[in-house]
mmCIF file of C-alpha atoms in Angstrom:
data_model
loop_
_atom_site.group_PDB
_atom_site.id
_atom_site.type_symbol
_atom_site.label_atom_id
_atom_site.label_comp_id
_atom_site.label_asym_id
_atom_site.label_seq_id
_atom_site.Cartn_x
_atom_site.Cartn_y
_atom_site.Cartn_z
ATOM 1 C CA MET A 820 28.936 23.143 -42.234
ATOM 2 C CA PRO A 821 25.133 22.831 -42.583
ATOM 3 C CA ASN A 822 23.320 24.833 -45.230
ATOM 4 C CA ILE A 823 22.415 28.232 -43.829
ATOM 5 C CA ASP A 824 18.698 28.031 -44.526
ATOM 6 C CA SER A 825 15.743 29.425 -42.616
ATOM 7 C CA GLU A 826 14.988 26.100 -40.879
ATOM 8 C CA HIS A 827 18.544 25.829 -39.604
ATOM 9 C CA ILE A 828 18.396 29.380 -38.224
ATOM 10 C CA LEU A 829 14.953 28.753 -36.750
ATOM 11 C CA ASP A 830 16.092 25.597 -34.928
ATOM 12 C CA LEU A 831 19.223 27.300 -33.593
ATOM 13 C CA LEU A 832 17.250 30.322 -32.438
ATOM 14 C CA ALA A 833 14.716 28.045 -30.752
ATOM 15 C CA LEU A 834 17.447 26.075 -28.980
ATOM 16 C CA SER A 835 18.966 29.326 -27.710
ATOM 17 C CA MET A 836 15.578 30.190 -26.177
ATOM 18 C CA VAL A 837 15.197 27.011 -24.126
ATOM 19 C CA SER A 838 15.185 27.720 -20.371
ATOM 20 C CA GLY A 839 18.490 27.041 -18.646
ATOM 21 C CA LEU A 840 20.614 27.135 -21.793
ATOM 22 C CA GLY A 841 23.170 29.818 -22.522
ATOM 23 C CA PRO A 842 25.795 30.105 -25.273
ATOM 24 C CA VAL A 843 28.262 27.778 -23.507
ATOM 25 C CA ARG A 844 25.769 24.933 -23.002
ATOM 26 C CA VAL A 845 24.333 25.387 -26.488
ATOM 27 C CA GLY A 846 27.886 25.117 -27.826
ATOM 28 C CA ARG A 847 28.472 21.853 -25.961
ATOM 29 C CA LEU A 848 25.211 20.440 -27.297
ATOM 30 C CA LEU A 849 26.166 21.371 -30.855
ATOM 31 C CA ASP A 850 29.591 19.779 -30.377
ATOM 32 C CA ARG A 851 27.811 16.540 -29.466
ATOM 33 C CA PHE A 852 24.833 16.565 -31.876
ATOM 34 C CA THR A 853 26.176 18.822 -34.693
ATOM 35 C CA THR A 854 22.933 20.724 -35.376
ATOM 36 C CA ALA A 855 20.138 22.250 -33.311
ATOM 37 C CA SER A 856 17.615 19.896 -34.911
ATOM 38 C CA GLY A 857 19.884 17.010 -33.867
ATOM 39 C CA VAL A 858 19.708 18.248 -30.274
ATOM 40 C CA PHE A 859 15.909 18.440 -30.355
ATOM 41 C CA GLU A 860 15.690 14.926 -31.818
ATOM 42 C CA ALA A 861 17.979 13.388 -29.180
ATOM 43 C CA SER A 862 16.557 11.607 -26.155
ATOM 44 C CA PRO A 863 16.883 13.151 -22.664
ATOM 45 C CA ALA A 864 19.241 10.303 -21.743
ATOM 46 C CA GLU A 865 21.554 11.193 -24.628
ATOM 47 C CA ILE A 866 21.404 14.896 -23.818
ATOM 48 C CA GLU A 867 22.270 14.266 -20.160
ATOM 49 C CA ARG A 868 25.643 12.881 -21.206
ATOM 50 C CA VAL A 869 26.708 16.383 -22.327
ATOM 51 C CA GLU A 870 28.794 18.252 -19.760
ATOM 52 C CA GLY A 871 26.776 20.755 -17.727
ATOM 53 C CA ILE A 872 23.375 19.412 -18.833
ATOM 54 C CA GLY A 873 21.428 17.911 -15.960
ATOM 55 C CA PRO A 874 18.222 15.849 -16.070
ATOM 56 C CA LYS A 875 15.992 18.897 -15.613
ATOM 57 C CA THR A 876 17.500 20.772 -18.549
ATOM 58 C CA ALA A 877 17.592 17.632 -20.704
ATOM 59 C CA ARG A 878 13.860 17.128 -20.196
ATOM 60 C CA ALA A 879 13.170 20.833 -20.788
ATOM 61 C CA ILE A 880 14.770 20.702 -24.241
ATOM 62 C CA GLY A 881 12.249 18.177 -25.500
ATOM 63 C CA ARG A 882 9.326 19.613 -23.531
ATOM 64 C CA GLU A 883 9.883 23.209 -24.680
ATOM 65 C CA ARG A 884 10.668 22.500 -28.326
ATOM 66 C CA LYS A 885 7.244 23.429 -29.683
ATOM 67 C CA LYS A 886 7.012 26.582 -27.568
ATOM 68 C CA ALA A 887 10.594 27.607 -28.416
ATOM 69 C CA LEU A 888 9.997 27.126 -32.135
ATOM 70 C CA GLY A 889 6.908 29.326 -31.881
ATOM 71 C CA ARG A 890 8.927 32.059 -30.165
ATOM 72 C CA ALA A 891 11.673 31.684 -32.745
ATOM 73 C CA ARG A 892 9.202 32.130 -35.620
ATOM 74 C CA GLU A 893 7.894 35.274 -33.940
ATOM 75 C CA GLU A 894 11.461 36.557 -33.577
ATOM 76 C CA MET A 895 12.124 35.948 -37.260
ATOM 77 C CA ARG A 896 8.946 37.854 -38.117
ATOM 78 C CA GLN A 897 9.877 40.784 -35.869
ATOM 79 C CA ALA A 898 13.391 40.888 -37.251
ATOM 80 C CA GLU A 899 12.077 41.032 -40.800
ATOM 81 C CA GLU A 900 9.628 43.762 -39.805
ATOM 82 C CA ILE A 901 12.392 46.047 -38.509
ATOM 83 C CA GLY A 902 14.772 45.269 -41.373
ATOM 84 C CA ALA A 903 17.150 43.094 -39.346
ATOM 85 C CA THR A 904 19.039 39.988 -40.403
ATOM 86 C CA VAL A 905 19.334 36.947 -38.134
ATOM 87 C CA LEU A 906 22.858 35.522 -38.380
ATOM 88 C CA CYS A 907 23.874 32.189 -36.890
ATOM 89 C CA ARG A 908 27.412 31.413 -35.815
ATOM 90 C CA ASP A 909 28.165 29.149 -38.777
ATOM 91 C CA ASP A 910 27.037 31.745 -41.318
ATOM 92 C CA PRO A 911 30.053 33.013 -43.306
ATOM 93 C CA ARG A 912 28.833 36.565 -42.667
ATOM 94 C CA PHE A 913 29.165 36.100 -38.897
ATOM 95 C CA PRO A 914 32.052 38.231 -37.538
ATOM 96 C CA GLY A 915 35.291 36.262 -37.595
ATOM 97 C CA LEU A 916 36.756 37.899 -34.483
ATOM 98 C CA LEU A 917 33.772 36.822 -32.409
ATOM 99 C CA ARG A 918 33.178 33.283 -33.704
ATOM 100 C CA PRO A 919 35.998 31.387 -31.913
ATOM 101 C CA LEU A 920 35.477 32.947 -28.491
ATOM 102 C CA PRO A 921 34.048 31.060 -25.500
ATOM 103 C CA GLY A 922 30.487 32.088 -24.767
ATOM 104 C CA CYS A 923 30.046 33.477 -28.268
ATOM 105 C CA PRO A 924 26.337 33.933 -28.995
ATOM 106 C CA HIS A 925 25.052 31.428 -31.519
ATOM 107 C CA VAL A 926 22.630 33.933 -33.030
ATOM 108 C CA LEU A 927 22.986 37.664 -33.687
ATOM 109 C CA PHE A 928 20.340 40.151 -34.766
ATOM 110 C CA VAL A 929 21.842 42.723 -37.111
ATOM 111 C CA ARG A 930 20.600 45.889 -38.751
ATOM 112 C CA GLY A 931 23.072 46.702 -41.497
ATOM 113 C CA GLY A 932 25.842 44.153 -41.843
ATOM 114 C CA PHE A 933 29.417 43.082 -41.249
ATOM 115 C CA ASP A 934 32.203 43.034 -43.813
ATOM 116 C CA ASP A 935 35.886 42.118 -44.098
ATOM 117 C CA ARG A 936 37.003 45.475 -42.680
ATOM 118 C CA ASP A 937 35.570 44.449 -39.323
ATOM 119 C CA ARG A 938 38.430 41.988 -38.901
ATOM 120 C CA PHE A 939 40.392 45.044 -37.754
ATOM 121 C CA ALA A 940 38.121 46.772 -35.250
ATOM 122 C CA VAL A 941 38.809 48.672 -32.050
ATOM 123 C CA GLY A 942 36.321 48.970 -29.204
ATOM 124 C CA ILE A 943 36.011 52.323 -27.461
ATOM 125 C CA VAL A 944 34.276 52.302 -24.075
ATOM 126 C CA GLY A 945 33.867 54.660 -21.156
ATOM 127 C CA SER A 946 31.482 56.344 -18.781
ATOM 128 C CA ARG A 947 28.048 57.705 -19.575
ATOM 129 C CA ARG A 948 28.728 60.515 -17.094
ATOM 130 C CA CYS A 949 31.878 61.759 -18.745
ATOM 131 C CA THR A 950 33.644 65.106 -18.897
ATOM 132 C CA GLY A 951 34.175 67.391 -21.857
ATOM 133 C CA TYR A 952 37.723 66.047 -22.037
ATOM 134 C CA GLY A 953 36.426 62.491 -22.338
ATOM 135 C CA LEU A 954 34.005 63.412 -25.124
ATOM 136 C CA GLU A 955 36.735 65.262 -26.989
ATOM 137 C CA GLN A 956 39.206 62.381 -26.768
ATOM 138 C CA ALA A 957 36.689 59.688 -27.680
ATOM 139 C CA THR A 958 35.747 61.693 -30.775
ATOM 140 C CA ARG A 959 39.421 62.279 -31.648
ATOM 141 C CA PHE A 960 40.509 58.638 -31.305
ATOM 142 C CA ALA A 961 37.452 57.277 -33.127
ATOM 143 C CA GLY A 962 37.915 59.739 -35.980
ATOM 144 C CA ALA A 963 41.570 58.778 -36.341
ATOM 145 C CA PHE A 964 40.772 55.062 -36.339
ATOM 146 C CA ALA A 965 37.970 55.436 -38.862
ATOM 147 C CA SER A 966 40.174 57.581 -41.113
ATOM 148 C CA ALA A 967 42.675 54.717 -41.122
ATOM 149 C CA GLY A 968 39.991 52.239 -42.210
ATOM 150 C CA ILE A 969 39.539 50.759 -38.727
ATOM 151 C CA THR A 970 36.008 49.877 -37.598
ATOM 152 C CA VAL A 971 34.973 51.557 -34.338
ATOM 153 C CA VAL A 972 32.860 49.379 -32.002
ATOM 154 C CA SER A 973 30.968 50.747 -29.009
ATOM 155 C CA GLY A 974 27.767 50.345 -27.026
ATOM 156 C CA GLY A 975 25.602 53.207 -28.297
ATOM 157 C CA ALA A 976 25.112 54.624 -24.795
ATOM 158 C CA ARG A 977 25.231 58.254 -23.730
ATOM 159 C CA GLY A 978 28.635 59.784 -23.127
ATOM 160 C CA ILE A 979 31.805 58.133 -24.404
ATOM 161 C CA ASP A 980 30.006 55.544 -26.555
ATOM 162 C CA SER A 981 28.010 58.131 -28.483
ATOM 163 C CA ALA A 982 31.083 60.315 -28.938
ATOM 164 C CA ALA A 983 32.992 57.345 -30.383
ATOM 165 C CA HIS A 984 30.257 56.553 -32.897
ATOM 166 C CA ARG A 985 29.967 60.211 -33.930
ATOM 167 C CA GLY A 986 33.734 60.522 -34.265
ATOM 168 C CA ALA A 987 33.721 57.697 -36.814
ATOM 169 C CA LEU A 988 30.702 59.094 -38.659
ATOM 170 C CA ASN A 989 32.247 62.569 -38.817
ATOM 171 C CA VAL A 990 35.010 61.295 -41.107
ATOM 172 C CA GLY A 991 32.801 58.974 -43.143
ATOM 173 C CA GLY A 992 34.109 55.894 -41.335
ATOM 174 C CA ARG A 993 32.606 52.606 -40.279
ATOM 175 C CA THR A 994 31.159 51.959 -36.817
ATOM 176 C CA ILE A 995 29.201 49.180 -35.082
ATOM 177 C CA VAL A 996 26.733 49.686 -32.231
ATOM 178 C CA VAL A 997 26.197 46.833 -29.753
ATOM 179 C CA LEU A 998 22.935 47.248 -27.851
ATOM 180 C CA GLY A 999 21.999 46.084 -24.362
ATOM 181 C CA CYS A 1000 18.422 45.568 -25.553
ATOM 182 C CA GLY A 1001 16.678 43.993 -28.533
ATOM 183 C CA LEU A 1002 16.658 45.725 -31.902
ATOM 184 C CA GLY A 1003 12.971 46.459 -31.457
ATOM 185 C CA HIS A 1004 13.981 49.085 -28.883
ATOM 186 C CA CYS A 1005 16.243 52.120 -29.132
ATOM 187 C CA TYR A 1006 18.297 52.917 -26.047
ATOM 188 C CA PRO A 1007 18.954 55.679 -25.374
ATOM 189 C CA PRO A 1008 15.967 56.974 -27.386
ATOM 190 C CA GLU A 1009 17.718 60.184 -28.411
ATOM 191 C CA ASN A 1010 20.219 58.134 -30.452
ATOM 192 C CA LEU A 1011 17.611 56.758 -32.876
ATOM 193 C CA ALA A 1012 18.636 59.118 -35.691
ATOM 194 C CA MET A 1013 22.324 58.285 -35.154
ATOM 195 C CA PHE A 1014 21.671 54.535 -35.226
ATOM 196 C CA ASP A 1015 19.706 54.912 -38.472
ATOM 197 C CA HIS A 1016 22.559 56.968 -39.930
ATOM 198 C CA ILE A 1017 25.061 54.268 -38.962
ATOM 199 C CA VAL A 1018 23.040 51.615 -40.773
ATOM 200 C CA GLU A 1019 22.473 53.840 -43.824
ATOM 201 C CA SER A 1020 26.199 54.632 -44.026
ATOM 202 C CA GLY A 1021 27.157 50.951 -44.144
ATOM 203 C CA GLY A 1022 27.722 50.207 -40.456
ATOM 204 C CA ALA A 1023 25.712 47.955 -38.164
ATOM 205 C CA VAL A 1024 23.527 47.938 -35.066
ATOM 206 C CA VAL A 1025 23.791 44.568 -33.319
ATOM 207 C CA SER A 1026 22.214 42.648 -30.447
ATOM 208 C CA GLU A 1027 22.245 39.058 -29.258
ATOM 209 C CA LEU A 1028 18.915 39.596 -27.466
ATOM 210 C CA PRO A 1029 15.415 38.890 -28.814
ATOM 211 C CA CYS A 1030 13.947 41.896 -30.619
ATOM 212 C CA ASP A 1031 11.402 42.822 -27.941
ATOM 213 C CA THR A 1032 13.899 42.706 -25.023
ATOM 214 C CA PRO A 1033 13.840 46.083 -23.219
ATOM 215 C CA PRO A 1034 17.014 47.679 -21.831
ATOM 216 C CA ALA A 1035 17.799 46.399 -18.337
ATOM 217 C CA PRO A 1036 20.916 46.382 -16.124
ATOM 218 C CA GLU A 1037 21.288 42.591 -16.357
ATOM 219 C CA ASN A 1038 21.680 42.834 -20.148
ATOM 220 C CA PHE A 1039 24.746 45.036 -20.149
ATOM 221 C CA PRO A 1040 27.460 42.574 -19.041
ATOM 222 C CA ALA A 1041 26.631 40.450 -22.122
ATOM 223 C CA ARG A 1042 26.627 43.608 -24.246
ATOM 224 C CA ASN A 1043 30.091 44.466 -22.896
ATOM 225 C CA ARG A 1044 31.380 40.974 -23.738
ATOM 226 C CA LEU A 1045 30.099 41.386 -27.284
ATOM 227 C CA ILE A 1046 31.898 44.726 -27.701
ATOM 228 C CA SER A 1047 35.132 43.037 -26.646
ATOM 229 C CA GLY A 1048 34.515 40.011 -28.862
ATOM 230 C CA LEU A 1049 33.983 42.157 -31.961
ATOM 231 C CA SER A 1050 37.218 44.091 -31.342
ATOM 232 C CA LEU A 1051 40.873 43.324 -31.776
ATOM 233 C CA GLY A 1052 41.665 45.690 -28.912
ATOM 234 C CA VAL A 1053 39.692 47.857 -26.474
ATOM 235 C CA LEU A 1054 40.357 51.480 -25.506
ATOM 236 C CA VAL A 1055 38.991 52.799 -22.193
ATOM 237 C CA VAL A 1056 38.716 56.569 -22.529
ATOM 238 C CA GLU A 1057 37.178 57.636 -19.232
ATOM 239 C CA ALA A 1058 35.779 55.452 -16.467
ATOM 240 C CA GLY A 1059 35.098 55.828 -12.764
ATOM 241 C CA LEU A 1060 35.719 53.074 -10.247
ATOM 242 C CA LYS A 1061 32.281 51.489 -10.826
ATOM 243 C CA SER A 1062 32.042 52.001 -14.588
ATOM 244 C CA GLY A 1063 30.840 49.102 -16.745
ATOM 245 C CA ALA A 1064 33.701 49.947 -19.080
ATOM 246 C CA LEU A 1065 36.010 48.214 -16.606
ATOM 247 C CA ILE A 1066 33.981 45.008 -17.065
ATOM 248 C CA THR A 1067 34.546 45.240 -20.798
ATOM 249 C CA ALA A 1068 38.269 45.767 -20.223
ATOM 250 C CA GLY A 1069 38.469 42.779 -17.880
ATOM 251 C CA VAL A 1070 36.679 40.469 -20.293
ATOM 252 C CA ALA A 1071 38.839 41.695 -23.174
ATOM 253 C CA ALA A 1072 42.095 40.950 -21.376
ATOM 254 C CA GLU A 1073 41.245 37.888 -19.290
ATOM 255 C CA GLU A 1074 38.760 35.953 -21.431
ATOM 256 C CA HIS A 1075 39.308 37.110 -24.991
ATOM 257 C CA GLY A 1076 43.066 37.648 -25.007
ATOM 258 C CA ARG A 1077 42.639 41.182 -26.367
ATOM 259 C CA ASP A 1078 44.932 44.149 -25.858
ATOM 260 C CA VAL A 1079 43.486 46.798 -23.529
ATOM 261 C CA PHE A 1080 44.495 50.437 -23.764
ATOM 262 C CA ALA A 1081 43.743 53.291 -21.366
ATOM 263 C CA LEU A 1082 43.790 57.037 -21.893
ATOM 264 C CA PRO A 1083 44.859 58.908 -18.747
ATOM 265 C CA GLY A 1084 42.791 61.798 -17.421
ATOM 266 C CA ARG A 1085 43.332 64.416 -14.755
ATOM 267 C CA VAL A 1086 44.906 62.891 -11.670
ATOM 268 C CA ASP A 1087 42.257 64.507 -9.464
ATOM 269 C CA SER A 1088 39.297 63.511 -11.637
ATOM 270 C CA ALA A 1089 36.885 60.895 -10.256
ATOM 271 C CA ALA A 1090 35.808 60.289 -13.864
ATOM 272 C CA SER A 1091 39.225 58.728 -14.588
ATOM 273 C CA GLU A 1092 39.838 56.819 -11.347
ATOM 274 C CA GLY A 1093 38.981 53.492 -12.970
ATOM 275 C CA VAL A 1094 41.245 54.187 -15.938
ATOM 276 C CA HIS A 1095 44.152 55.120 -13.687
ATOM 277 C CA GLY A 1096 43.575 51.961 -11.655
ATOM 278 C CA LEU A 1097 43.852 49.884 -14.834
ATOM 279 C CA ILE A 1098 47.116 51.569 -15.750
ATOM 280 C CA LYS A 1099 48.632 51.220 -12.256
ATOM 281 C CA SER A 1100 47.684 47.544 -12.017
ATOM 282 C CA GLY A 1101 49.176 46.735 -15.417
ATOM 283 C CA GLY A 1102 45.725 45.889 -16.749
ATOM 284 C CA ALA A 1103 46.005 48.314 -19.643
ATOM 285 C CA LEU A 1104 48.661 50.001 -21.740
ATOM 286 C CA LEU A 1105 48.787 53.783 -21.333
ATOM 287 C CA VAL A 1106 48.233 55.574 -24.631
ATOM 288 C CA THR A 1107 48.081 59.222 -25.605
ATOM 289 C CA GLU A 1108 47.738 59.045 -29.386
ATOM 290 C CA PRO A 1109 45.721 56.892 -31.814
ATOM 291 C CA ALA A 1110 49.015 55.858 -33.417
ATOM 292 C CA ASP A 1111 49.979 54.133 -30.147
ATOM 293 C CA ILE A 1112 47.095 51.694 -30.594
ATOM 294 C CA ILE A 1113 47.425 51.263 -34.343
ATOM 295 C CA GLY A 1114 51.112 50.461 -33.883
ATOM 296 C CA ALA A 1115 50.435 47.981 -31.082
ATOM 297 C CA LEU A 1116 47.828 46.137 -33.135
ATOM 298 C CA GLU A 1117 49.772 45.991 -36.388
ATOM 299 C CA ALA A 1118 51.585 42.815 -35.342
ATOM 300 C CA PRO A 1119 48.508 40.662 -34.621
ATOM 301 C CA ALA A 1120 46.724 42.150 -37.641
ATOM 302 C CA TRP A 1121 49.750 42.365 -39.934
ATOM 303 C CA HIS A 1122 47.824 40.861 -42.841
ATOM 304 C CA LEU A 1123 45.729 44.032 -43.025
ATOM 305 C CA PHE A 1124 48.797 46.234 -43.201
ATOM 306 C CA GLN A 1125 50.446 45.445 -46.506
ATOM 307 C CA GLY A 1126 51.961 47.724 -49.169
ATOM 308 C CA THR A 1127 51.044 51.350 -49.668
ATOM 309 C CA HIS A 1128 48.901 53.441 -47.347
ATOM 310 C CA GLU A 1129 45.962 53.060 -49.728
ATOM 311 C CA SER A 1130 46.164 49.280 -49.877
ATOM 312 C CA ARG A 1131 46.807 49.047 -46.137
ATOM 313 C CA TYR A 1132 43.446 50.500 -45.293
ATOM 314 C CA THR A 1133 41.260 49.464 -48.250
ATOM 315 C CA LEU A 1134 41.171 45.850 -49.308
ATOM 316 C CA GLY A 1135 40.412 46.399 -52.974
ATOM 317 C CA GLY A 1136 40.335 44.076 -55.943
ATOM 318 C CA GLY A 1137 38.302 41.418 -54.159
ATOM 319 C CA VAL A 1138 41.255 40.375 -51.981
ATOM 320 C CA SER A 1139 40.091 39.339 -48.550
ATOM 321 C CA PRO A 1140 42.206 39.897 -45.399
ATOM 322 C CA GLY A 1141 42.772 36.172 -45.081
ATOM 323 C CA THR A 1142 44.429 35.982 -48.507
ATOM 324 C CA ALA A 1143 46.243 39.317 -48.740
ATOM 325 C CA GLY A 1144 49.968 39.027 -49.248
ATOM 326 C CA GLY A 1145 50.270 35.647 -50.969
ATOM 327 C CA GLY A 1146 49.747 32.013 -50.040
ATOM 328 C CA LEU A 1147 49.984 30.609 -46.533
ATOM 329 C CA GLU A 1148 53.429 29.178 -47.183
ATOM 330 C CA ASP A 1149 54.723 32.670 -48.006
ATOM 331 C CA ARG A 1150 53.552 34.322 -44.798
ATOM 332 C CA PRO A 1151 54.768 34.160 -41.193
ATOM 333 C CA VAL A 1152 52.435 32.385 -38.807
ATOM 334 C CA PRO A 1153 50.858 34.818 -36.327
ATOM 335 C CA GLY A 1154 50.979 33.994 -32.634
ATOM 336 C CA GLY A 1155 54.618 32.833 -32.476
ATOM 337 C CA GLU A 1156 55.330 29.361 -31.119
ATOM 338 C CA ALA A 1157 51.767 28.951 -29.854
ATOM 339 C CA GLY A 1158 50.390 29.787 -33.302
ATOM 340 C CA ARG A 1159 52.687 27.293 -34.975
ATOM 341 C CA ALA A 1160 51.786 24.579 -32.446
ATOM 342 C CA VAL A 1161 48.055 25.159 -32.957
ATOM 343 C CA LEU A 1162 48.474 25.076 -36.720
ATOM 344 C CA VAL A 1163 50.186 21.668 -36.508
ATOM 345 C CA ALA A 1164 47.429 20.381 -34.179
ATOM 346 C CA CYS A 1165 44.800 21.450 -36.727
ATOM 347 C CA THR A 1166 46.155 19.343 -39.597
ATOM 348 C CA GLU A 1167 42.973 17.359 -38.913
ATOM 349 C CA PRO A 1168 39.723 18.975 -37.682
ATOM 350 C CA SER A 1169 40.032 19.558 -33.933
ATOM 351 C CA THR A 1170 37.957 21.154 -31.154
ATOM 352 C CA PRO A 1171 39.588 23.763 -28.876
ATOM 353 C CA ASP A 1172 39.820 21.133 -26.122
ATOM 354 C CA GLN A 1173 41.623 18.734 -28.472
ATOM 355 C CA ILE A 1174 43.990 21.526 -29.510
ATOM 356 C CA GLY A 1175 44.792 22.196 -25.868
ATOM 357 C CA LEU A 1176 45.556 18.528 -25.212
ATOM 358 C CA ALA A 1177 47.751 18.272 -28.323
ATOM 359 C CA THR A 1178 49.734 21.455 -27.671
ATOM 360 C CA GLY A 1179 49.819 21.662 -23.880
ATOM 361 C CA LEU A 1180 48.495 25.215 -24.091
ATOM 362 C CA ASP A 1181 45.905 26.466 -21.609
ATOM 363 C CA ALA A 1182 42.454 27.511 -22.829
ATOM 364 C CA SER A 1183 43.288 31.229 -22.927
ATOM 365 C CA ALA A 1184 46.425 30.667 -25.023
ATOM 366 C CA VAL A 1185 44.498 28.402 -27.418
ATOM 367 C CA ARG A 1186 41.763 31.027 -27.856
ATOM 368 C CA GLN A 1187 44.277 33.776 -28.550
ATOM 369 C CA ALA A 1188 46.242 31.710 -31.068
ATOM 370 C CA VAL A 1189 43.077 30.488 -32.805
ATOM 371 C CA THR A 1190 41.769 34.042 -33.109
ATOM 372 C CA LEU A 1191 44.964 35.256 -34.788
ATOM 373 C CA LEU A 1192 45.130 32.223 -37.091
ATOM 374 C CA GLU A 1193 41.484 32.578 -38.139
ATOM 375 C CA ILE A 1194 41.897 36.295 -38.797
ATOM 376 C CA GLY A 1195 44.970 35.564 -40.887
ATOM 377 C CA GLY A 1196 43.207 32.871 -42.891
ATOM 378 C CA PHE A 1197 45.408 30.041 -41.578
ATOM 379 C CA LEU A 1198 42.497 28.199 -39.931
ATOM 380 C CA LYS A 1199 38.903 27.688 -40.975
ATOM 381 C CA ARG A 1200 35.860 26.294 -39.211
ATOM 382 C CA SER A 1201 34.285 22.943 -39.923
ATOM 383 C CA GLY A 1202 31.219 22.835 -37.702
ATOM 384 C CA SER A 1203 32.497 23.188 -34.151
ATOM 385 C CA LYS A 1204 36.026 22.182 -35.145
ATOM 386 C CA LEU A 1205 39.003 24.033 -36.620
ATOM 387 C CA VAL A 1206 41.158 22.821 -39.471
ATOM 388 C CA ARG A 1207 44.175 24.188 -41.281
ATOM 389 C CA SER A 1208 43.357 26.054 -44.496
ATOM 390 C CA ARG A 1209 44.749 24.285 -47.543
#
């Protein structure tokens, strides 16, 4: 892993700003050249050999380097001005649930910060135009999760999102806001005081977008992916047929291998049509109590649920989730047969593609197993590769 210094962050931020590059292509470039500076120093001919990088993009990387570095420096300045931290993917403070996922952003802007408790987080999503029932249930579930030491993740929007954040705050719990705009904006504006309170109480407000990016419809699918990526499971409280919450649920289940839960509403309520569709299609597990979700997630997050109630929900004494409960040899491997196969494949540092070839698992199964093994402390990252913890 490279040293996490300002030049490393600056280069990575600049690379992320080059036209035609997104998280997936940036990831492929880093797999090939190791660092962002290595990408910038490579010739267009070398860059073209990377999958998905055509001649036009290869030339743009070299041509836009100076401009991108200038923009990156301005972003660093703006972030500092608003009290935000710029975290790159190989920073140990970067959220562990998000890091192994495909399309994971390589840079996050964060007001506040992450901590080990965020390894057990639940996303709560739903409609902006919700009913009183939806607000009540979002507040109830979030309050129960936060009381149990579970981080509540949502999108900071009006309606269900805001109710989820307030439910966590009401009991002195931890919550993370994921914005569909840069941290230099507040959307919706009436939530400014709540966002400040979240940061002051130890939570976080997060975006993968440059600080001066205004809220826009095209930003919200990426925001929804980030909510899913930061969560071990996602609860849909209330959503109509066209709600963006259904996008979050789809990404969680199909791309991130997360559990999706749905709270039923009135059978004649348009506000719950999307939720009921998820349940009927088998896309989500019907739940009626917070305990339903906590119980369902205990197995994949068993390492956080050890001993007494107090020790289950507060990791005291400097013991991190990845080391709770003894050495690796004393603990069952999460993920069943797939987890054990991936662990064997990672005796030597391996990329996800190499793990798939060695185990015969498809990409989704590899991602799910890797996530559980990283959370449990069985695997660690070495650059773009994974290796068994010793």
